[in-house]
mmCIF file of C-alpha atoms and ligand atoms in Angstrom:
data_model
loop_
_atom_site.group_PDB
_atom_site.id
_atom_site.type_symbol
_atom_site.label_atom_id
_atom_site.label_comp_id
_atom_site.label_asym_id
_atom_site.label_seq_id
_atom_site.Cartn_x
_atom_site.Cartn_y
_atom_site.Cartn_z
ATOM 1 C CA UNK A 1 -73.957 -135.191 44.949
ATOM 2 C CA UNK A 2 -71.617 -132.506 44.341
ATOM 3 C CA UNK A 3 -72.584 -128.842 43.757
ATOM 4 C CA UNK A 4 -70.028 -128.565 40.886
ATOM 5 C CA UNK A 5 -71.025 -129.654 37.408
ATOM 6 C CA UNK A 6 -70.273 -133.091 36.112
ATOM 7 C CA UNK A 7 -68.896 -132.982 32.668
ATOM 8 C CA UNK A 8 -68.325 -136.078 30.395
ATOM 9 C CA UNK A 9 -65.567 -135.422 27.904
ATOM 10 C CA UNK A 10 -65.237 -137.463 24.771
ATOM 11 C CA UNK A 11 -62.173 -137.639 22.564
ATOM 12 C CA UNK A 12 -61.925 -139.519 19.316
ATOM 13 C CA UNK A 13 -59.619 -137.132 17.197
ATOM 14 C CA UNK A 14 -57.106 -139.759 16.191
ATOM 15 C CA UNK A 15 -56.376 -143.284 17.372
ATOM 16 C CA UNK A 16 -57.474 -143.387 20.885
ATOM 17 C CA UNK A 17 -61.184 -143.786 22.083
ATOM 18 C CA UNK A 18 -61.447 -141.820 25.481
ATOM 19 C CA UNK A 19 -64.241 -140.771 27.726
ATOM 20 C CA UNK A 20 -63.847 -139.132 31.174
ATOM 21 C CA UNK A 21 -65.878 -137.672 33.847
ATOM 22 C CA UNK A 22 -64.697 -134.576 35.922
ATOM 23 C CA UNK A 23 -66.478 -132.682 38.630
ATOM 24 C CA UNK A 24 -65.306 -129.173 38.421
ATOM 25 C CA UNK A 25 -61.369 -129.781 37.693
ATOM 26 C CA UNK A 26 -61.271 -133.134 39.641
ATOM 27 C CA UNK A 27 -61.087 -136.229 37.522
ATOM 28 C CA UNK A 28 -63.456 -138.946 38.466
ATOM 29 C CA UNK A 29 -62.646 -141.166 35.663
ATOM 30 C CA UNK A 30 -60.474 -141.076 32.410
ATOM 31 C CA UNK A 31 -61.014 -144.194 30.396
ATOM 32 C CA UNK A 32 -58.627 -144.581 27.123
ATOM 33 C CA UNK A 33 -59.095 -147.342 24.652
ATOM 34 C CA UNK A 34 -56.013 -147.641 22.327
ATOM 35 C CA UNK A 35 -56.284 -149.128 18.747
ATOM 36 C CA UNK A 36 -53.778 -151.901 18.059
ATOM 37 C CA UNK A 37 -55.026 -152.381 14.857
ATOM 38 C CA UNK A 38 -52.659 -149.733 13.281
ATOM 39 C CA UNK A 39 -49.337 -151.253 14.752
ATOM 40 C CA UNK A 40 -48.658 -153.310 11.815
ATOM 41 C CA UNK A 41 -49.033 -150.486 9.252
ATOM 42 C CA UNK A 42 -46.358 -148.294 11.206
ATOM 43 C CA UNK A 43 -48.983 -145.414 11.470
ATOM 44 C CA UNK A 44 -52.529 -144.693 11.985
ATOM 45 C CA UNK A 45 -55.037 -145.726 9.040
ATOM 46 C CA UNK A 46 -57.974 -143.403 9.170
ATOM 47 C CA UNK A 47 -60.689 -145.763 7.997
ATOM 48 C CA UNK A 48 -59.468 -148.320 10.570
ATOM 49 C CA UNK A 49 -59.475 -145.795 13.280
ATOM 50 C CA UNK A 50 -63.131 -144.596 12.428
ATOM 51 C CA UNK A 51 -64.126 -148.271 12.843
ATOM 52 C CA UNK A 52 -62.310 -148.846 16.034
ATOM 53 C CA UNK A 53 -63.862 -145.824 17.478
ATOM 54 C CA UNK A 54 -67.317 -147.168 16.614
ATOM 55 C CA UNK A 55 -66.682 -150.380 18.375
ATOM 56 C CA UNK A 56 -65.067 -148.732 21.437
ATOM 57 C CA UNK A 57 -67.210 -145.572 22.109
ATOM 58 C CA UNK A 58 -70.137 -147.331 23.888
ATOM 59 C CA UNK A 59 -68.067 -149.595 26.181
ATOM 60 C CA UNK A 60 -65.675 -146.709 26.927
ATOM 61 C CA UNK A 61 -68.541 -144.125 28.049
ATOM 62 C CA UNK A 62 -70.241 -146.905 29.814
ATOM 63 C CA UNK A 63 -66.905 -147.621 31.876
ATOM 64 C CA UNK A 64 -66.125 -143.951 32.381
ATOM 65 C CA UNK A 65 -69.501 -143.272 33.939
ATOM 66 C CA UNK A 66 -69.419 -146.363 36.163
ATOM 67 C CA UNK A 67 -65.952 -145.587 37.481
ATOM 68 C CA UNK A 68 -67.077 -142.049 38.210
ATOM 69 C CA UNK A 69 -69.811 -143.553 40.066
ATOM 70 C CA UNK A 70 -72.474 -141.435 38.318
ATOM 71 C CA UNK A 71 -75.524 -142.114 36.318
ATOM 72 C CA UNK A 72 -76.258 -140.636 32.789
ATOM 73 C CA UNK A 73 -78.868 -138.232 34.260
ATOM 74 C CA UNK A 74 -76.323 -136.700 36.687
ATOM 75 C CA UNK A 75 -74.142 -135.548 33.648
ATOM 76 C CA UNK A 76 -74.462 -131.796 33.495
ATOM 77 C CA UNK A 77 -72.895 -131.345 29.916
ATOM 78 C CA UNK A 78 -71.158 -133.336 27.411
ATOM 79 C CA UNK A 79 -68.017 -132.003 25.755
ATOM 80 C CA UNK A 80 -66.554 -133.561 22.658
ATOM 81 C CA UNK A 81 -63.543 -133.092 20.513
ATOM 82 C CA UNK A 82 -64.696 -131.177 17.265
ATOM 83 C CA UNK A 83 -61.101 -130.753 15.687
ATOM 84 C CA UNK A 84 -58.538 -130.882 14.472
ATOM 85 C CA UNK A 85 -58.199 -134.556 13.831
ATOM 86 C CA UNK A 86 -58.993 -137.203 11.286
ATOM 87 C CA UNK A 87 -62.676 -136.296 10.118
ATOM 88 C CA UNK A 88 -63.946 -139.771 10.121
ATOM 89 C CA UNK A 89 -62.878 -140.495 13.668
ATOM 90 C CA UNK A 90 -64.222 -136.911 14.797
ATOM 91 C CA UNK A 91 -67.475 -137.528 13.183
ATOM 92 C CA UNK A 92 -67.841 -140.740 15.371
ATOM 93 C CA UNK A 93 -67.261 -138.894 18.757
ATOM 94 C CA UNK A 94 -69.381 -136.031 17.507
ATOM 95 C CA UNK A 95 -72.410 -137.957 16.442
ATOM 96 C CA UNK A 96 -72.260 -140.008 19.704
ATOM 97 C CA UNK A 97 -71.930 -136.918 21.779
ATOM 98 C CA UNK A 98 -74.623 -135.187 19.930
ATOM 99 C CA UNK A 99 -76.969 -138.333 20.275
ATOM 100 C CA UNK A 100 -76.337 -138.662 24.021
ATOM 101 C CA UNK A 101 -76.899 -134.958 24.620
ATOM 102 C CA UNK A 102 -80.140 -134.904 22.820
ATOM 103 C CA UNK A 103 -81.654 -137.904 24.595
ATOM 104 C CA UNK A 104 -80.496 -136.564 28.012
ATOM 105 C CA UNK A 105 -81.404 -133.180 27.039
ATOM 106 C CA UNK A 106 -78.221 -131.684 28.430
ATOM 107 C CA UNK A 107 -75.838 -129.030 26.964
ATOM 108 C CA UNK A 108 -73.372 -130.019 24.273
ATOM 109 C CA UNK A 109 -70.068 -128.240 24.168
ATOM 110 C CA UNK A 110 -67.513 -128.261 21.493
ATOM 111 C CA UNK A 111 -63.892 -128.616 22.165
ATOM 112 C CA UNK A 112 -60.836 -127.774 20.223
ATOM 113 C CA UNK A 113 -58.263 -130.635 20.770
ATOM 114 C CA UNK A 114 -55.152 -128.427 20.770
ATOM 115 C CA UNK A 115 -56.551 -125.895 23.139
ATOM 116 C CA UNK A 116 -57.751 -128.946 25.300
ATOM 117 C CA UNK A 117 -53.894 -130.216 25.458
ATOM 118 C CA UNK A 118 -53.012 -126.734 26.916
ATOM 119 C CA UNK A 119 -55.962 -126.825 29.491
ATOM 120 C CA UNK A 120 -54.866 -130.336 30.906
ATOM 121 C CA UNK A 121 -52.598 -128.338 33.048
ATOM 122 C CA UNK A 122 -55.781 -127.143 34.847
ATOM 123 C CA UNK A 123 -56.887 -130.384 35.893
ATOM 124 C CA UNK A 124 -56.166 -131.489 39.571
ATOM 125 C CA UNK A 125 -53.301 -133.671 40.382
ATOM 126 C CA UNK A 126 -52.589 -136.187 43.062
ATOM 127 C CA UNK A 127 -49.749 -134.116 44.362
ATOM 128 C CA UNK A 128 -51.951 -130.798 44.285
ATOM 129 C CA UNK A 129 -49.432 -128.989 42.152
ATOM 130 C CA UNK A 130 -50.045 -125.327 41.634
ATOM 131 C CA UNK A 131 -51.857 -124.614 37.984
ATOM 132 C CA UNK A 132 -50.630 -122.018 35.503
ATOM 133 C CA UNK A 133 -51.180 -118.321 36.085
ATOM 134 C CA UNK A 134 -52.532 -116.302 33.040
ATOM 135 C CA UNK A 135 -50.698 -115.039 30.842
ATOM 136 C CA UNK A 136 -48.349 -117.856 30.294
ATOM 137 C CA UNK A 137 -46.323 -119.201 27.347
ATOM 138 C CA UNK A 138 -47.049 -122.913 26.476
ATOM 139 C CA UNK A 139 -45.203 -125.220 24.218
ATOM 140 C CA UNK A 140 -47.694 -127.902 22.722
ATOM 141 C CA UNK A 141 -45.928 -130.787 21.216
ATOM 142 C CA UNK A 142 -48.027 -133.448 19.765
ATOM 143 C CA UNK A 143 -48.124 -136.154 16.905
ATOM 144 C CA UNK A 144 -49.725 -133.772 14.497
ATOM 145 C CA UNK A 145 -48.953 -130.353 15.994
ATOM 146 C CA UNK A 146 -45.914 -128.265 17.360
ATOM 147 C CA UNK A 147 -46.942 -124.641 18.705
ATOM 148 C CA UNK A 148 -45.576 -122.142 20.969
ATOM 149 C CA UNK A 149 -48.592 -120.341 22.389
ATOM 150 C CA UNK A 150 -49.344 -117.038 24.490
ATOM 151 C CA UNK A 151 -52.150 -118.220 26.648
ATOM 152 C CA UNK A 152 -54.037 -115.234 27.650
ATOM 153 C CA UNK A 153 -57.089 -116.931 29.111
ATOM 154 C CA UNK A 154 -58.707 -120.302 28.871
ATOM 155 C CA UNK A 155 -59.869 -119.569 25.409
ATOM 156 C CA UNK A 156 -57.544 -117.012 23.828
ATOM 157 C CA UNK A 157 -54.517 -118.518 22.959
ATOM 158 C CA UNK A 158 -52.285 -116.821 20.601
ATOM 159 C CA UNK A 159 -49.971 -118.688 18.287
ATOM 160 C CA UNK A 160 -46.409 -117.156 18.426
ATOM 161 C CA UNK A 161 -44.738 -120.037 16.418
ATOM 162 C CA UNK A 162 -45.686 -123.094 14.791
ATOM 163 C CA UNK A 163 -44.049 -125.897 12.742
ATOM 164 C CA UNK A 164 -43.750 -125.186 9.137
ATOM 165 C CA UNK A 165 -43.651 -128.884 8.308
ATOM 166 C CA UNK A 166 -43.567 -132.039 10.347
ATOM 167 C CA UNK A 167 -44.537 -131.879 14.089
ATOM 168 C CA UNK A 168 -42.271 -133.026 16.763
ATOM 169 C CA UNK A 169 -44.212 -136.199 17.503
ATOM 170 C CA UNK A 170 -44.065 -136.809 13.859
ATOM 171 C CA UNK A 171 -40.318 -136.499 14.034
ATOM 172 C CA UNK A 172 -40.131 -139.013 16.650
ATOM 173 C CA UNK A 173 -42.343 -141.395 15.014
ATOM 174 C CA UNK A 174 -40.672 -141.226 11.456
ATOM 175 C CA UNK A 175 -37.143 -141.715 13.097
ATOM 176 C CA UNK A 176 -38.501 -144.834 15.043
ATOM 177 C CA UNK A 177 -40.041 -146.143 11.740
ATOM 178 C CA UNK A 178 -36.650 -145.738 10.059
ATOM 179 C CA UNK A 179 -35.024 -147.697 12.905
ATOM 180 C CA UNK A 180 -37.646 -150.534 12.403
ATOM 181 C CA UNK A 181 -39.200 -149.532 15.697
ATOM 182 C CA UNK A 182 -43.043 -149.704 16.648
ATOM 183 C CA UNK A 183 -45.508 -147.107 16.312
ATOM 184 C CA UNK A 184 -45.931 -144.724 18.071
ATOM 185 C CA UNK A 185 -42.229 -144.297 18.242
ATOM 186 C CA UNK A 186 -41.685 -141.370 20.613
ATOM 187 C CA UNK A 187 -42.210 -143.582 23.863
ATOM 188 C CA UNK A 188 -39.773 -146.202 22.331
ATOM 189 C CA UNK A 189 -37.059 -143.687 21.337
ATOM 190 C CA UNK A 190 -37.489 -142.000 24.761
ATOM 191 C CA UNK A 191 -36.890 -145.427 26.441
ATOM 192 C CA UNK A 192 -33.801 -146.674 24.236
ATOM 193 C CA UNK A 193 -32.211 -142.995 24.645
ATOM 194 C CA UNK A 194 -31.806 -143.300 28.317
ATOM 195 C CA UNK A 195 -29.235 -146.085 27.679
ATOM 196 C CA UNK A 196 -27.413 -144.079 24.527
ATOM 197 C CA UNK A 197 -25.107 -141.412 24.001
ATOM 198 C CA UNK A 198 -26.957 -138.178 22.928
ATOM 199 C CA UNK A 199 -23.693 -136.677 21.451
ATOM 200 C CA UNK A 200 -22.530 -139.687 19.523
ATOM 201 C CA UNK A 201 -24.185 -138.771 15.926
ATOM 202 C CA UNK A 202 -24.976 -135.185 14.796
ATOM 203 C CA UNK A 203 -27.606 -134.300 12.476
ATOM 204 C CA UNK A 204 -28.480 -130.799 10.972
ATOM 205 C CA UNK A 205 -31.128 -128.792 12.710
ATOM 206 C CA UNK A 206 -33.157 -126.086 11.015
ATOM 207 C CA UNK A 207 -32.252 -122.619 11.796
ATOM 208 C CA UNK A 208 -35.329 -120.540 11.402
ATOM 209 C CA UNK A 209 -35.737 -116.928 12.615
ATOM 210 C CA UNK A 210 -38.576 -116.207 14.762
ATOM 211 C CA UNK A 211 -40.388 -118.690 16.751
ATOM 212 C CA UNK A 212 -41.476 -121.227 14.157
ATOM 213 C CA UNK A 213 -40.085 -124.966 14.047
ATOM 214 C CA UNK A 214 -38.983 -127.138 11.411
ATOM 215 C CA UNK A 215 -38.285 -130.890 11.624
ATOM 216 C CA UNK A 216 -38.299 -132.074 7.916
ATOM 217 C CA UNK A 217 -34.615 -131.254 7.426
ATOM 218 C CA UNK A 218 -33.601 -133.038 10.673
ATOM 219 C CA UNK A 219 -35.727 -136.184 9.411
ATOM 220 C CA UNK A 220 -34.145 -136.124 5.947
ATOM 221 C CA UNK A 221 -30.497 -135.766 7.604
ATOM 222 C CA UNK A 222 -31.340 -138.868 9.764
ATOM 223 C CA UNK A 223 -32.633 -140.848 7.053
ATOM 224 C CA UNK A 224 -29.565 -140.145 4.671
ATOM 225 C CA UNK A 225 -27.142 -140.989 7.538
ATOM 226 C CA UNK A 226 -28.758 -144.165 8.561
ATOM 227 C CA UNK A 227 -29.072 -145.133 4.862
ATOM 228 C CA UNK A 228 -25.409 -144.337 4.123
ATOM 229 C CA UNK A 229 -24.262 -146.189 7.226
ATOM 230 C CA UNK A 230 -26.363 -149.228 6.371
ATOM 231 C CA UNK A 231 -24.466 -149.479 3.252
ATOM 232 C CA UNK A 232 -21.168 -149.975 4.874
ATOM 233 C CA UNK A 233 -22.464 -152.236 7.713
ATOM 234 C CA UNK A 234 -25.844 -153.939 7.377
ATOM 235 C CA UNK A 235 -25.956 -154.250 11.425
ATOM 236 C CA UNK A 236 -25.469 -150.874 11.876
ATOM 237 C CA UNK A 237 -29.016 -150.012 13.354
ATOM 238 C CA UNK A 238 -28.760 -153.058 15.747
ATOM 239 C CA UNK A 239 -25.335 -152.220 16.922
ATOM 240 C CA UNK A 240 -25.896 -148.566 17.393
ATOM 241 C CA UNK A 241 -29.639 -148.382 18.501
ATOM 242 C CA UNK A 242 -29.505 -146.744 21.787
ATOM 243 C CA UNK A 243 -26.892 -144.123 20.506
ATOM 244 C CA UNK A 244 -29.119 -143.360 17.391
ATOM 245 C CA UNK A 245 -32.365 -142.821 19.444
ATOM 246 C CA UNK A 246 -30.491 -140.631 22.089
ATOM 247 C CA UNK A 247 -28.772 -138.755 19.295
ATOM 248 C CA UNK A 248 -31.886 -138.135 17.435
ATOM 249 C CA UNK A 249 -34.020 -137.318 20.647
ATOM 250 C CA UNK A 250 -31.052 -134.732 21.644
ATOM 251 C CA UNK A 251 -31.687 -132.784 18.348
ATOM 252 C CA UNK A 252 -35.536 -132.994 18.409
ATOM 253 C CA UNK A 253 -35.376 -131.735 21.887
ATOM 254 C CA UNK A 254 -32.847 -129.067 21.360
ATOM 255 C CA UNK A 255 -34.917 -127.741 18.576
ATOM 256 C CA UNK A 256 -37.907 -127.261 20.970
ATOM 257 C CA UNK A 257 -36.035 -125.924 24.030
ATOM 258 C CA UNK A 258 -34.041 -123.477 22.029
ATOM 259 C CA UNK A 259 -37.223 -121.868 20.713
ATOM 260 C CA UNK A 260 -38.953 -122.007 24.271
ATOM 261 C CA UNK A 261 -35.939 -120.247 25.558
ATOM 262 C CA UNK A 262 -36.023 -117.702 22.866
ATOM 263 C CA UNK A 263 -39.699 -117.138 23.718
ATOM 264 C CA UNK A 264 -38.906 -116.744 27.314
ATOM 265 C CA UNK A 265 -36.488 -114.164 26.777
ATOM 266 C CA UNK A 266 -38.750 -112.319 24.226
ATOM 267 C CA UNK A 267 -41.957 -112.414 26.279
ATOM 268 C CA UNK A 268 -42.296 -111.456 29.764
ATOM 269 C CA UNK A 269 -44.405 -113.732 31.932
ATOM 270 C CA UNK A 270 -44.067 -115.367 35.416
ATOM 271 C CA UNK A 271 -44.744 -119.048 34.310
ATOM 272 C CA UNK A 272 -44.775 -121.281 31.319
ATOM 273 C CA UNK A 273 -46.347 -124.914 30.395
ATOM 274 C CA UNK A 274 -45.784 -127.837 28.384
ATOM 275 C CA UNK A 275 -48.625 -129.908 26.657
ATOM 276 C CA UNK A 276 -49.146 -132.494 24.188
ATOM 277 C CA UNK A 277 -48.059 -136.165 23.737
ATOM 278 C CA UNK A 278 -44.327 -135.481 23.442
ATOM 279 C CA UNK A 279 -44.673 -133.620 26.803
ATOM 280 C CA UNK A 280 -44.250 -137.404 28.056
ATOM 281 C CA UNK A 281 -40.842 -137.148 26.905
ATOM 282 C CA UNK A 282 -38.662 -137.675 29.855
ATOM 283 C CA UNK A 283 -35.865 -135.608 28.290
ATOM 284 C CA UNK A 284 -38.001 -132.654 27.581
ATOM 285 C CA UNK A 285 -39.489 -132.662 30.803
ATOM 286 C CA UNK A 286 -35.942 -132.387 32.375
ATOM 287 C CA UNK A 287 -35.078 -129.728 29.938
ATOM 288 C CA UNK A 288 -38.100 -127.571 30.644
ATOM 289 C CA UNK A 289 -37.440 -127.705 34.408
ATOM 290 C CA UNK A 290 -33.798 -126.564 33.907
ATOM 291 C CA UNK A 291 -35.185 -123.625 31.832
ATOM 292 C CA UNK A 292 -37.360 -122.742 34.739
ATOM 293 C CA UNK A 293 -34.481 -122.881 37.024
ATOM 294 C CA UNK A 294 -32.351 -120.853 34.852
ATOM 295 C CA UNK A 295 -34.782 -118.101 34.522
ATOM 296 C CA UNK A 296 -36.529 -118.395 37.929
ATOM 297 C CA UNK A 297 -39.805 -119.181 36.468
ATOM 298 C CA UNK A 298 -42.503 -121.632 37.495
ATOM 299 C CA UNK A 299 -43.141 -124.386 34.911
ATOM 300 C CA UNK A 300 -46.222 -126.466 34.730
ATOM 301 C CA UNK A 301 -46.275 -130.036 32.905
ATOM 302 C CA UNK A 302 -49.233 -132.536 33.172
ATOM 303 C CA UNK A 303 -48.669 -135.894 34.672
ATOM 304 C CA UNK A 304 -47.648 -138.502 32.259
ATOM 305 C CA UNK A 305 -51.425 -139.829 31.794
ATOM 306 C CA UNK A 306 -52.690 -136.296 30.843
ATOM 307 C CA UNK A 307 -50.096 -135.510 28.247
ATOM 308 C CA UNK A 308 -51.185 -137.934 25.495
ATOM 309 C CA UNK A 309 -54.659 -137.962 24.049
ATOM 310 C CA UNK A 310 -57.214 -138.214 26.828
ATOM 311 C CA UNK A 311 -60.947 -137.176 27.584
ATOM 312 C CA UNK A 312 -60.189 -135.597 30.900
ATOM 313 C CA UNK A 313 -58.643 -132.595 29.153
ATOM 314 C CA UNK A 314 -61.507 -132.358 26.800
ATOM 315 C CA UNK A 315 -63.932 -132.314 29.776
ATOM 316 C CA UNK A 316 -61.747 -129.636 31.379
ATOM 317 C CA UNK A 317 -61.998 -127.471 28.383
ATOM 318 C CA UNK A 318 -65.780 -128.190 28.559
ATOM 319 C CA UNK A 319 -66.083 -127.292 32.021
ATOM 320 C CA UNK A 320 -64.626 -123.773 31.711
ATOM 321 C CA UNK A 321 -67.036 -123.333 28.668
ATOM 322 C CA UNK A 322 -69.864 -124.513 30.688
ATOM 323 C CA UNK A 323 -69.011 -121.925 33.521
ATOM 324 C CA UNK A 324 -69.404 -119.436 30.597
ATOM 325 C CA UNK A 325 -72.714 -121.237 29.173
ATOM 326 C CA UNK A 326 -70.902 -121.461 25.945
ATOM 327 C CA UNK A 327 -72.909 -124.381 24.527
ATOM 328 C CA UNK A 328 -73.362 -125.667 20.803
ATOM 329 C CA UNK A 329 -76.320 -126.880 18.600
ATOM 330 C CA UNK A 330 -76.414 -129.928 16.766
ATOM 331 C CA UNK A 331 -75.518 -128.233 13.620
ATOM 332 C CA UNK A 332 -71.816 -127.911 14.383
ATOM 333 C CA UNK A 333 -69.555 -129.852 12.196
ATOM 334 C CA UNK A 334 -66.224 -131.306 12.789
ATOM 335 C CA UNK A 335 -62.947 -129.880 11.304
ATOM 336 C CA UNK A 336 -59.739 -131.622 10.206
ATOM 337 C CA UNK A 337 -57.474 -128.774 10.126
ATOM 338 C CA UNK A 338 -55.649 -126.376 12.643
ATOM 339 C CA UNK A 339 -56.986 -123.240 11.151
ATOM 340 C CA UNK A 340 -60.426 -123.124 12.308
ATOM 341 C CA UNK A 341 -60.214 -121.947 15.910
ATOM 342 C CA UNK A 342 -56.826 -120.803 16.928
HETATM 343 O O1 KG4 B 401 -51.048 -135.674 21.748
HETATM 344 P P1 KG4 B 401 -50.876 -137.051 21.181
HETATM 345 O O2 KG4 B 401 -51.138 -138.113 22.230
HETATM 346 O O3 KG4 B 401 -51.717 -137.129 19.909
HETATM 347 C C1 KG4 B 401 -51.963 -135.996 18.876
HETATM 348 O O4 KG4 B 401 -52.794 -135.241 19.343
HETATM 349 O O5 KG4 B 401 -51.104 -136.085 17.979
HETATM 350 O O6 KG4 B 401 -49.458 -137.218 20.853
HETATM 351 C C2 KG4 B 401 -48.744 -138.322 20.225
HETATM 352 C C3 KG4 B 401 -47.631 -138.205 19.980
HETATM 353 C C4 KG4 B 401 -46.927 -139.394 19.040
HETATM 354 O O7 KG4 B 401 -46.250 -138.792 18.055
HETATM 355 C C5 KG4 B 401 -46.006 -140.084 20.075
HETATM 356 O O8 KG4 B 401 -44.841 -140.623 19.644
HETATM 357 C C6 KG4 B 401 -45.559 -138.751 20.868
HETATM 358 O O9 KG4 B 401 -46.821 -138.066 21.191
HETATM 359 N N1 KG4 B 401 -45.091 -139.358 22.220
HETATM 360 C C7 KG4 B 401 -43.903 -139.108 22.590
HETATM 361 C C8 KG4 B 401 -43.640 -139.767 24.206
HETATM 362 N N2 KG4 B 401 -44.912 -140.389 24.292
HETATM 363 C C9 KG4 B 401 -45.756 -140.137 23.213
HETATM 364 N N3 KG4 B 401 -42.733 -138.543 21.992
HETATM 365 C C10 KG4 B 401 -41.687 -138.622 22.788
HETATM 366 N N4 KG4 B 401 -41.475 -139.158 24.023
HETATM 367 C C11 KG4 B 401 -42.555 -139.954 24.517
HETATM 368 N N5 KG4 B 401 -42.239 -140.322 25.780
HETATM 369 ZN ZN1 ZN B 402 -53.338 -134.793 20.946
#
């Protein structure tokens, strides 16, 4: 048995039910059950997500413990996502975590999902990559949020910029939907874009001053363009799919990297990081590494499996709170919106 604590993480904020066990910052297991039930709707249906979480939770936690090779009694603390996310989904994870902590008489730790995405960068990797050093800039890009942060320590994250409308992941997902592609659209566009010409079509990008983002105008520009082209040629999408994916991806990534570069010029720090589901995007990862080279800075990007929603990142945040004995009681209620913690 390790002298470091074993933290069980539970994630249920959207459409992935996940449980993980970490020891210190080493991942012992990280089990993720996706929910295929949403595929035919082209997006997450909240009520179906809650029901699927209820079905998945016990087997997922059970598997996470088995894979980690520890018993329930060895768990030092249970960390769970308390928000932001879909309220019904959060309630399933929080009720389960509370019940389990009560029955095991172990500490309970609430975790902010977005901050946990950032802390995914502190989990041990197979390649033993160096971890970020405080303070650092972090671009968090997920399906529901887009933020540029100054990360002062594990818990103090200052928002320097955020989207004023859609999130970057949402822009990927909505563009994919317009092209008749499956949900979630980000990975599909990423794959198609590798075979397409990113300069073929151009769309309008929002020019906001400061470090805020906007993707709603880009989405509308893409929608009108595709709609107009389809009037001329009903096969337009099929004939130009790779170029459409590559061009749309180019614009989304450009919006993100332009702001990241602006932040790097404005705020002095030795390193920066990327986090959230869109951090899985191959083009964004490449561009971030180019920025690091250009400014002679170090960049940390989580391994692919730790970019999209997972419980290891929840457990990681829990671990740092555990070290500070920051426990919660059973009265804490989940929250759906971003405003609460950050
Ligand atoms: O962080 P995440 O798993 O869930 C939220 O907290 O929202 O992010 C999911 C988002 C989806 O919008 C999905 O399309 C996007 O991340 N995503 C990607 C890629 N993989 C996932 N977007 C672009 N390229 C990818 N390879
Ligand atoms: Zn997420």
